[in-house]
Amino acid sequence: MTVLLLFLLFTMLLVLGVPVAFSMGLSAAGILILGGSVPLMVLPQRFFSSLDSFPLMAIPLFILAGNLMNVSGITNAIVRCASSMVGHVRGGLGQVNILTSVMFSGISGSAAADVAAVGSMLLPAMKKEGYRPEHAVVITAASAILGPIIPPSLLMVLYGAMTGLSIGTLFLAGILPGLTIAAFLMGWVWWNADRIGGTRHAWAGFPAIGQSLVRALPALVLPVLIIGGIQSGIFTATEAGILAVVYALIFGAVTRQLDLQNALRLTRDAALSTSAILIILGGAALFAWIIAREGFPAQLAQALQALTGSRYVALALIIAALLVLGMFVETISALILVTPMLAPIAGVYGLDPIHFAVVVVISVLLGSITPPVAIILILACRIGEVPYAATLRPFLPYFAIIVAGLLVIAFVPAVTLFLPRELGGYGQ
């Protein structure tokens, strides 16, 4: 009954337009006030203790490193590299768009940063070459969700900090799933090239590809340094964030694209972005504490077991529920909200926690491009100057393609666990 009342208060506050973080915190406070058995002093204590986590310090560092690298001109080098490699393939700049997102994911860790950087460069070029604007926008938005899957990923950092799972292992686990979804998208663009519009470029040749790879090498090396350092035990995820920032500062200084004024502005932006995330996390901690106190995760697991004994059916039901949730709740908020409730279910059904984490992250991520909220799709529409309504119909097949990739990832655990086992010694 308490949990039901908690969710009713939460829903009511959301309907009234209260931000998600405050809705979660205020609904938890309301339950304590109504119950009267727990002093309200517990709320600020729980709020701040949830943020007292060393791994969470990696979030502002990775955000700042991505911003610094982008301003330092690395996006241009990545686009040129991707263009030389796949610009001649059927689908042309559509293929370049997806491959650029794959490469850019290694420095951003954020879908919003990906769509802003890649979209601002490629959307005008795609329209100029004759691509249908609504398709160009949808391709950009769909490929942008690779940012939080391929490491370094802010969502993986959050999930690891909340559950105690190794962030380095989660980073490794996200590589092949991200590439799988990218391959599905590139396959659809190849198949649908005649409808998308545009033209193929001439093949650049091996010398040009080699030169473009060298120019893009600073971006391609960074994720290798981060994952390699974490997995080898040289540094933690937070210390890897520091390395990424220093690396980005040095790169900006060498290319002379970064000055002190820009660095300070980007530091402020990273601090503001992190503050928003931490406020959500603090509010969710209060919400999750009430849920855990009432034993709701165990009750949810029991209800699922009563409904089905199959881990695959349970996983399919969880994916469906997360897809619906993501349609109405912002990605980070949704992930923070569901993680305390869903993480225990992996153990009940014998699902590998790392594999389960990747499936949950991708499922929640899909909401960022799914109407009605569709934050990433809306951002791409603004950059591409395309009406939001015009993208809804072209979006459907891309959504189906990504869901198909998600189902492969969900029901073939080897896609997620191969690299953690082979390179990280996971489970050995």
CSV table of C-alpha atoms in Angstrom, one decimal:
chain,number,residue,atom,x,y,z
A,1,MET,CA,0.0,0.0,0.0
A,2,THR,CA,2.8,2.4,0.9
A,3,VAL,CA,4.6,1.8,-2.4
A,4,LEU,CA,1.3,2.3,-4.3
A,5,LEU,CA,0.8,5.6,-2.6
A,6,LEU,CA,4.4,6.6,-3.3
A,7,PHE,CA,3.9,6.0,-7.0
A,8,LEU,CA,0.6,7.9,-7.0
A,9,LEU,CA,2.3,10.9,-5.4
A,10,PHE,CA,5.1,10.7,-7.9
A,11,THR,CA,2.8,10.5,-10.8
A,12,MET,CA,0.6,13.3,-9.5
A,13,LEU,CA,3.7,15.6,-9.2
A,14,LEU,CA,4.9,14.7,-12.7
A,15,VAL,CA,1.4,15.6,-14.1
A,16,LEU,CA,1.6,18.9,-12.3
A,17,GLY,CA,4.8,19.7,-14.1
A,18,VAL,CA,7.2,19.2,-11.2
A,19,PRO,CA,10.7,18.1,-12.4
A,20,VAL,CA,11.5,14.4,-12.0
A,21,ALA,CA,14.1,14.8,-9.3
A,22,PHE,CA,11.9,16.9,-7.1
A,23,SER,CA,8.9,14.6,-7.8
A,24,MET,CA,10.8,11.6,-6.5
A,25,GLY,CA,12.2,13.5,-3.5
A,26,LEU,CA,8.9,15.2,-2.5
A,27,SER,CA,6.9,11.9,-2.9
A,28,ALA,CA,9.4,10.2,-0.6
A,29,ALA,CA,9.0,13.1,1.9
A,30,GLY,CA,5.2,12.9,1.7
A,31,ILE,CA,5.3,9.2,2.6
A,32,LEU,CA,7.5,9.8,5.6
A,33,ILE,CA,5.2,12.6,6.8
A,34,LEU,CA,2.1,10.5,6.4
A,35,GLY,CA,3.7,7.6,8.1
A,36,GLY,CA,5.1,9.7,11.0
A,37,SER,CA,7.4,6.9,12.3
A,38,VAL,CA,10.6,8.1,10.7
A,39,PRO,CA,12.1,11.6,11.4
A,40,LEU,CA,12.5,13.8,8.4
A,41,MET,CA,16.1,14.4,9.3
A,42,VAL,CA,16.7,11.0,7.5
A,43,LEU,CA,15.9,12.6,4.1
A,44,PRO,CA,18.9,15.0,3.9
A,45,GLN,CA,21.2,12.3,5.3
A,46,ARG,CA,20.1,9.8,2.7
A,47,PHE,CA,20.3,12.4,0.0
A,48,PHE,CA,23.9,13.3,0.7
A,49,SER,CA,25.1,9.8,1.5
A,50,SER,CA,23.9,8.6,-1.9
A,51,LEU,CA,26.2,11.2,-3.6
A,52,ASP,CA,29.2,10.3,-1.4
A,53,SER,CA,30.6,8.0,-4.0
A,54,PHE,CA,34.1,8.1,-5.5
A,55,PRO,CA,32.9,6.6,-8.9
A,56,LEU,CA,30.4,9.4,-9.3
A,57,MET,CA,33.3,11.8,-9.6
A,58,ALA,CA,34.0,10.3,-13.0
A,59,ILE,CA,30.8,11.9,-14.4
A,60,PRO,CA,31.9,15.5,-14.6
A,61,LEU,CA,35.4,14.5,-15.8
A,62,PHE,CA,34.1,12.5,-18.7
A,63,ILE,CA,31.6,15.2,-19.6
A,64,LEU,CA,34.4,17.8,-19.6
A,65,ALA,CA,36.8,15.6,-21.5
A,66,GLY,CA,34.2,15.1,-24.3
A,67,ASN,CA,33.5,18.8,-24.5
A,68,LEU,CA,37.2,19.7,-24.6
A,69,MET,CA,37.9,17.2,-27.4
A,70,ASN,CA,35.0,18.4,-29.4
A,71,VAL,CA,36.0,22.0,-29.2
A,72,SER,CA,39.6,21.0,-30.1
A,73,GLY,CA,38.6,20.1,-33.6
A,74,ILE,CA,38.6,16.3,-33.3
A,75,THR,CA,35.1,16.0,-34.7
A,76,ASN,CA,36.3,17.2,-38.1
A,77,ALA,CA,39.0,14.6,-38.1
A,78,ILE,CA,36.5,11.9,-37.2
A,79,VAL,CA,34.1,12.9,-39.9
A,80,ARG,CA,36.8,12.9,-42.5
A,81,CYS,CA,38.0,9.5,-41.3
A,82,ALA,CA,34.6,7.9,-41.4
A,83,SER,CA,33.9,9.5,-44.8
A,84,SER,CA,37.1,8.0,-46.3
A,85,MET,CA,36.2,4.6,-44.9
A,86,VAL,CA,32.5,4.2,-45.8
A,87,GLY,CA,31.5,7.2,-47.9
A,88,HIS,CA,31.6,5.1,-51.0
A,89,VAL,CA,29.2,2.5,-49.6
A,90,ARG,CA,25.6,2.5,-50.7
A,91,GLY,CA,23.9,5.1,-48.4
A,92,GLY,CA,26.9,7.5,-48.5
A,93,LEU,CA,26.7,10.1,-45.8
A,94,GLY,CA,24.1,8.1,-43.9
A,95,GLN,CA,26.8,5.4,-43.4
A,96,VAL,CA,29.3,8.1,-42.6
A,97,ASN,CA,26.9,9.5,-40.0
A,98,ILE,CA,26.6,6.2,-38.2
A,99,LEU,CA,30.4,5.4,-38.3
A,100,THR,CA,31.1,8.9,-37.0
A,101,SER,CA,28.8,8.3,-34.1
A,102,VAL,CA,30.7,5.1,-33.3
A,103,MET,CA,34.0,6.9,-33.3
A,104,PHE,CA,32.7,9.9,-31.4
A,105,SER,CA,31.2,7.7,-28.7
A,106,GLY,CA,34.7,7.0,-27.5
A,107,ILE,CA,35.1,10.5,-26.3
A,108,SER,CA,31.6,11.7,-25.5
A,109,GLY,CA,29.7,9.1,-23.5
A,110,SER,CA,26.6,11.1,-24.1
A,111,ALA,CA,23.8,10.9,-26.7
A,112,ALA,CA,23.2,14.6,-26.5
A,113,ALA,CA,26.8,15.5,-27.1
A,114,ASP,CA,26.9,13.0,-30.0
A,115,VAL,CA,23.8,14.4,-31.8
A,116,ALA,CA,25.0,18.0,-31.3
A,117,ALA,CA,28.5,17.5,-32.6
A,118,VAL,CA,27.8,15.0,-35.4
A,119,GLY,CA,24.5,16.6,-36.4
A,120,SER,CA,25.8,20.1,-36.6
A,121,MET,CA,28.4,18.9,-39.1
A,122,LEU,CA,26.7,16.2,-41.1
A,123,LEU,CA,23.0,17.3,-41.3
A,124,PRO,CA,23.7,20.4,-43.5
A,125,ALA,CA,26.1,18.3,-45.7
A,126,MET,CA,23.5,15.6,-46.1
A,127,LYS,CA,20.7,18.0,-47.0
A,128,LYS,CA,23.1,19.7,-49.5
A,129,GLU,CA,23.8,16.3,-51.2
A,130,GLY,CA,20.1,15.6,-51.6
A,131,TYR,CA,19.3,13.5,-48.6
A,132,ARG,CA,15.7,13.8,-47.5
A,133,PRO,CA,15.9,16.0,-44.4
A,134,GLU,CA,13.6,13.9,-42.2
A,135,HIS,CA,15.6,10.8,-42.9
A,136,ALA,CA,18.9,12.6,-42.2
A,137,VAL,CA,17.6,13.7,-38.9
A,138,VAL,CA,16.3,10.3,-37.9
A,139,ILE,CA,19.6,8.6,-38.8
A,140,THR,CA,21.5,11.2,-36.7
A,141,ALA,CA,19.2,10.7,-33.7
A,142,ALA,CA,19.2,6.9,-34.0
A,143,SER,CA,23.0,6.6,-34.2
A,144,ALA,CA,23.5,9.1,-31.3
A,145,ILE,CA,22.3,6.5,-28.8
A,146,LEU,CA,25.6,4.7,-29.4
A,147,GLY,CA,27.3,7.4,-27.3
A,148,PRO,CA,26.1,6.0,-23.9
A,149,ILE,CA,26.7,2.4,-25.0
A,150,ILE,CA,30.2,2.4,-26.4
A,151,PRO,CA,32.7,3.4,-23.6
A,152,PRO,CA,33.3,5.7,-21.9
A,153,SER,CA,29.6,5.8,-21.0
A,154,LEU,CA,28.0,8.0,-18.4
A,155,LEU,CA,25.1,5.6,-18.0
A,156,MET,CA,27.4,2.7,-17.3
A,157,VAL,CA,29.2,4.9,-14.7
A,158,LEU,CA,25.9,5.6,-13.0
A,159,TYR,CA,24.8,2.0,-13.1
A,160,GLY,CA,28.1,0.8,-11.7
A,161,ALA,CA,28.1,3.4,-8.9
A,162,MET,CA,24.5,2.4,-7.9
A,163,THR,CA,25.0,-1.4,-8.0
A,164,GLY,CA,28.7,-1.8,-7.1
A,165,LEU,CA,29.5,-3.5,-10.5
A,166,SER,CA,32.9,-2.9,-12.0
A,167,ILE,CA,32.7,0.2,-14.3
A,168,GLY,CA,35.6,-1.1,-16.3
A,169,THR,CA,33.8,-4.4,-17.0
A,170,LEU,CA,30.7,-2.5,-17.9
A,171,PHE,CA,32.7,-0.4,-20.3
A,172,LEU,CA,34.1,-3.6,-22.0
A,173,ALA,CA,30.6,-5.1,-22.1
A,174,GLY,CA,29.2,-2.1,-24.0
A,175,ILE,CA,31.6,-2.4,-27.0
A,176,LEU,CA,30.1,-5.3,-29.0
A,177,PRO,CA,26.5,-4.4,-28.3
A,178,GLY,CA,27.2,-0.8,-29.5
A,179,LEU,CA,28.8,-2.2,-32.7
A,180,THR,CA,25.9,-4.6,-33.2
A,181,ILE,CA,23.4,-1.8,-33.2
A,182,ALA,CA,25.6,0.2,-35.5
A,183,ALA,CA,25.8,-2.7,-37.9
A,184,PHE,CA,22.0,-3.1,-37.8
A,185,LEU,CA,21.6,0.6,-38.6
A,186,MET,CA,24.2,0.6,-41.4
A,187,GLY,CA,22.5,-2.5,-42.9
A,188,TRP,CA,19.1,-0.7,-42.9
A,189,VAL,CA,20.6,2.5,-44.5
A,190,TRP,CA,22.3,0.3,-47.2
A,191,TRP,CA,18.9,-1.4,-47.9
A,192,ASN,CA,16.9,1.8,-47.8
A,193,ALA,CA,19.4,4.0,-49.6
A,194,ASP,CA,17.1,4.8,-52.6
A,195,ARG,CA,14.4,6.3,-50.3
A,196,ILE,CA,16.9,8.3,-48.2
A,197,GLY,CA,18.3,10.1,-51.1
A,198,GLY,CA,21.9,11.4,-51.6
A,199,THR,CA,24.8,10.0,-53.5
A,200,ARG,CA,27.8,7.8,-52.8
A,201,HIS,CA,31.3,9.3,-52.8
A,202,ALA,CA,34.2,7.8,-54.7
A,203,TRP,CA,36.3,5.4,-52.8
A,204,ALA,CA,39.1,7.4,-51.1
A,205,GLY,CA,41.8,4.7,-51.5
A,206,PHE,CA,44.1,3.2,-48.9
A,207,PRO,CA,46.5,6.1,-48.7
A,208,ALA,CA,43.7,8.6,-47.9
A,209,ILE,CA,42.2,6.2,-45.4
A,210,GLY,CA,45.6,5.9,-43.7
A,211,GLN,CA,46.1,9.6,-43.5
A,212,SER,CA,42.6,10.2,-42.1
A,213,LEU,CA,43.1,7.5,-39.5
A,214,VAL,CA,46.3,9.2,-38.3
A,215,ARG,CA,44.4,12.5,-37.9
A,216,ALA,CA,41.6,10.8,-36.0
A,217,LEU,CA,44.1,8.7,-33.9
A,218,PRO,CA,43.9,11.0,-30.8
A,219,ALA,CA,40.2,10.3,-30.5
A,220,LEU,CA,40.5,6.6,-31.2
A,221,VAL,CA,43.3,6.1,-28.7
A,222,LEU,CA,41.5,7.8,-25.8
A,223,PRO,CA,38.9,5.0,-25.1
A,224,VAL,CA,41.7,2.4,-25.4
A,225,LEU,CA,43.7,4.2,-22.7
A,226,ILE,CA,40.7,4.5,-20.5
A,227,ILE,CA,39.6,0.9,-20.7
A,228,GLY,CA,43.1,-0.5,-20.7
A,229,GLY,CA,44.1,1.5,-17.7
A,230,ILE,CA,41.0,0.5,-15.7
A,231,GLN,CA,41.1,-3.2,-16.6
A,232,SER,CA,44.9,-3.4,-15.9
A,233,GLY,CA,44.3,-1.9,-12.5
A,234,ILE,CA,46.6,1.1,-13.2
A,235,PHE,CA,43.8,3.5,-12.3
A,236,THR,CA,40.1,3.7,-11.4
A,237,ALA,CA,37.3,5.0,-13.5
A,238,THR,CA,37.5,8.4,-11.8
A,239,GLU,CA,41.2,8.6,-12.3
A,240,ALA,CA,40.6,7.6,-15.9
A,241,GLY,CA,38.4,10.6,-16.1
A,242,ILE,CA,41.2,12.8,-14.9
A,243,LEU,CA,43.5,11.3,-17.5
A,244,ALA,CA,40.9,12.0,-20.2
A,245,VAL,CA,40.6,15.7,-19.2
A,246,VAL,CA,44.4,16.1,-19.2
A,247,TYR,CA,44.7,14.3,-22.5
A,248,ALA,CA,42.0,16.6,-24.0
A,249,LEU,CA,43.7,19.7,-22.6
A,250,ILE,CA,47.0,18.7,-24.1
A,251,PHE,CA,45.3,17.9,-27.4
A,252,GLY,CA,43.6,21.3,-27.4
A,253,ALA,CA,46.8,23.1,-26.7
A,254,VAL,CA,48.7,21.2,-29.5
A,255,THR,CA,46.0,22.0,-32.1
A,256,ARG,CA,45.7,25.6,-30.8
A,257,GLN,CA,41.9,25.2,-30.9
A,258,LEU,CA,41.4,25.6,-27.1
A,259,ASP,CA,42.1,28.8,-25.1
A,260,LEU,CA,41.6,29.5,-21.4
A,261,GLN,CA,38.2,31.2,-21.9
A,262,ASN,CA,36.8,28.2,-23.7
A,263,ALA,CA,38.2,25.8,-21.1
A,264,LEU,CA,36.6,27.7,-18.3
A,265,ARG,CA,33.3,27.9,-20.1
A,266,LEU,CA,33.3,24.1,-20.8
A,267,THR,CA,34.3,23.4,-17.2
A,268,ARG,CA,31.2,25.5,-16.0
A,269,ASP,CA,29.0,23.6,-18.5
A,270,ALA,CA,30.3,20.2,-17.2
A,271,ALA,CA,29.6,21.4,-13.6
A,272,LEU,CA,26.0,22.4,-14.5
A,273,SER,CA,25.4,19.1,-16.3
A,274,THR,CA,26.7,17.1,-13.4
A,275,SER,CA,24.7,19.1,-10.9
A,276,ALA,CA,21.5,18.2,-12.8
A,277,ILE,CA,22.5,14.5,-12.8
A,278,LEU,CA,23.3,14.5,-9.0
A,279,ILE,CA,20.1,16.2,-8.1
A,280,ILE,CA,18.2,13.5,-9.9
A,281,LEU,CA,20.4,10.8,-8.2
A,282,GLY,CA,19.7,12.3,-4.8
A,283,GLY,CA,16.0,12.5,-5.3
A,284,ALA,CA,16.0,8.9,-6.7
A,285,ALA,CA,17.9,7.7,-3.6
A,286,LEU,CA,15.1,8.9,-1.3
A,287,PHE,CA,12.6,7.3,-3.6
A,288,ALA,CA,14.5,4.0,-3.8
A,289,TRP,CA,15.0,3.9,0.0
A,290,ILE,CA,11.3,3.9,0.5
A,291,ILE,CA,10.9,1.2,-2.1
A,292,ALA,CA,13.6,-0.9,-0.6
A,293,ARG,CA,12.3,-0.3,3.0
A,294,GLU,CA,8.9,-1.8,1.9
A,295,GLY,CA,10.6,-4.8,0.3
A,296,PHE,CA,9.2,-3.9,-3.2
A,297,PRO,CA,12.1,-5.3,-5.2
A,298,ALA,CA,11.6,-8.7,-3.7
A,299,GLN,CA,7.8,-8.5,-4.2
A,300,LEU,CA,8.4,-7.5,-7.8
A,301,ALA,CA,10.7,-10.5,-8.3
A,302,GLN,CA,8.1,-12.8,-6.7
A,303,ALA,CA,5.4,-11.4,-9.0
A,304,LEU,CA,7.5,-12.0,-12.1
A,305,GLN,CA,8.3,-15.5,-11.0
A,306,ALA,CA,4.6,-16.2,-10.4
A,307,LEU,CA,3.9,-14.9,-13.9
A,308,THR,CA,6.7,-16.8,-15.6
A,309,GLY,CA,9.6,-19.1,-14.7
A,310,SER,CA,11.4,-18.4,-17.9
A,311,ARG,CA,14.3,-15.9,-17.7
A,312,TYR,CA,13.8,-15.0,-21.4
A,313,VAL,CA,10.1,-14.2,-21.0
A,314,ALA,CA,11.0,-12.2,-17.9
A,315,LEU,CA,13.7,-10.3,-19.8
A,316,ALA,CA,11.3,-9.6,-22.6
A,317,LEU,CA,8.7,-8.2,-20.2
A,318,ILE,CA,11.4,-6.0,-18.5
A,319,ILE,CA,12.5,-4.7,-21.9
A,320,ALA,CA,9.0,-3.9,-22.9
A,321,ALA,CA,8.3,-2.1,-19.6
A,322,LEU,CA,11.5,0.0,-19.9
A,323,LEU,CA,10.7,0.9,-23.5
A,324,VAL,CA,7.4,2.3,-22.3
A,325,LEU,CA,9.0,4.1,-19.3
A,326,GLY,CA,11.6,5.6,-21.6
A,327,MET,CA,8.9,7.1,-23.8
A,328,PHE,CA,7.8,9.4,-20.9
A,329,VAL,CA,10.8,9.8,-18.6
A,330,GLU,CA,14.2,11.3,-19.4
A,331,THR,CA,16.9,8.6,-19.8
A,332,ILE,CA,19.1,9.4,-16.7
A,333,SER,CA,16.0,9.8,-14.5
A,334,ALA,CA,14.5,6.5,-15.8
A,335,LEU,CA,17.8,4.6,-15.2
A,336,ILE,CA,18.3,5.9,-11.7
A,337,LEU,CA,14.6,5.2,-10.9
A,338,VAL,CA,14.5,1.6,-12.1
A,339,THR,CA,18.0,0.3,-11.2
A,340,PRO,CA,17.4,-0.3,-7.5
A,341,MET,CA,14.1,-2.2,-8.4
A,342,LEU,CA,15.4,-4.3,-11.3
A,343,ALA,CA,19.0,-5.1,-10.3
A,344,PRO,CA,18.0,-7.8,-7.8
A,345,ILE,CA,15.8,-9.6,-10.4
A,346,ALA,CA,19.0,-10.6,-12.4
A,347,GLY,CA,20.0,-12.8,-9.5
A,348,VAL,CA,16.6,-14.3,-9.1
A,349,TYR,CA,16.5,-15.5,-12.7
A,350,GLY,CA,20.2,-16.4,-12.9
A,351,LEU,CA,20.9,-13.6,-15.4
A,352,ASP,CA,24.5,-12.4,-15.5
A,353,PRO,CA,24.5,-8.9,-13.8
A,354,ILE,CA,26.8,-7.4,-16.4
A,355,HIS,CA,24.7,-8.6,-19.3
A,356,PHE,CA,21.5,-7.5,-17.5
A,357,ALA,CA,23.0,-4.0,-16.9
A,358,VAL,CA,23.8,-3.5,-20.6
A,359,VAL,CA,20.3,-4.7,-21.6
A,360,VAL,CA,18.7,-2.3,-19.1
A,361,VAL,CA,20.8,0.7,-20.2
A,362,ILE,CA,20.0,0.1,-23.9
A,363,SER,CA,16.3,-0.4,-23.2
A,364,VAL,CA,16.1,2.9,-21.3
A,365,LEU,CA,18.2,4.7,-23.9
A,366,LEU,CA,15.7,3.9,-26.6
A,367,GLY,CA,13.3,6.2,-24.9
A,368,SER,CA,15.5,9.2,-25.7
A,369,ILE,CA,14.6,8.8,-29.4
A,370,THR,CA,11.0,7.5,-28.9
A,371,PRO,CA,8.0,9.9,-29.0
A,372,PRO,CA,6.5,11.6,-27.2
A,373,VAL,CA,9.5,12.7,-25.1
A,374,ALA,CA,12.2,11.8,-27.6
A,375,ILE,CA,14.7,14.4,-26.4
A,376,ILE,CA,17.5,13.3,-28.8
A,377,LEU,CA,15.1,13.2,-31.8
A,378,ILE,CA,13.8,16.7,-30.9
A,379,LEU,CA,17.4,18.0,-30.6
A,380,ALA,CA,18.3,16.5,-34.0
A,381,CYS,CA,15.2,18.2,-35.5
A,382,ARG,CA,16.3,21.5,-34.1
A,383,ILE,CA,19.8,21.2,-35.5
A,384,GLY,CA,18.5,20.0,-38.9
A,385,GLU,CA,15.6,22.5,-39.0
A,386,VAL,CA,13.1,19.8,-39.6
A,387,PRO,CA,9.5,19.7,-38.1
A,388,TYR,CA,9.3,17.1,-35.4
A,389,ALA,CA,6.1,15.7,-36.8
A,390,ALA,CA,7.8,15.0,-40.2
A,391,THR,CA,10.2,12.5,-38.6
A,392,LEU,CA,7.7,10.3,-36.9
A,393,ARG,CA,6.9,8.1,-39.8
A,394,PRO,CA,10.5,7.6,-41.0
A,395,PHE,CA,11.5,7.0,-37.4
A,396,LEU,CA,9.5,3.7,-37.1
A,397,PRO,CA,11.7,1.4,-39.1
A,398,TYR,CA,14.8,2.7,-37.4
A,399,PHE,CA,13.2,2.1,-34.0
A,400,ALA,CA,12.3,-1.5,-35.1
A,401,ILE,CA,15.9,-2.1,-36.3
A,402,ILE,CA,17.4,-0.9,-33.0
A,403,VAL,CA,14.8,-3.1,-31.1
A,404,ALA,CA,15.9,-6.1,-33.2
A,405,GLY,CA,19.5,-5.4,-32.3
A,406,LEU,CA,18.5,-5.1,-28.6
A,407,LEU,CA,16.8,-8.5,-28.7
A,408,VAL,CA,19.9,-10.1,-30.2
A,409,ILE,CA,21.9,-8.5,-27.4
A,410,ALA,CA,19.4,-9.6,-24.8
A,411,PHE,CA,19.0,-13.2,-25.9
A,412,VAL,CA,22.6,-13.9,-27.0
A,413,PRO,CA,24.6,-13.0,-23.8
A,414,ALA,CA,27.9,-13.8,-25.6
A,415,VAL,CA,27.5,-10.5,-27.5
A,416,THR,CA,27.9,-8.7,-24.2
A,417,LEU,CA,30.1,-11.0,-22.2
A,418,PHE,CA,32.7,-12.0,-24.8
A,419,LEU,CA,35.1,-9.1,-24.4
A,420,PRO,CA,34.8,-8.9,-20.5
A,421,ARG,CA,35.7,-12.6,-20.4
A,422,GLU,CA,38.5,-12.5,-23.0
A,423,LEU,CA,40.1,-9.2,-22.1
A,424,GLY,CA,39.0,-8.5,-18.6
A,425,GLY,CA,39.1,-12.0,-17.1
A,426,TYR,CA,35.4,-11.6,-16.0
A,427,GLY,CA,33.9,-14.8,-14.6
A,428,GLN,CA,37.2,-16.7,-14.5
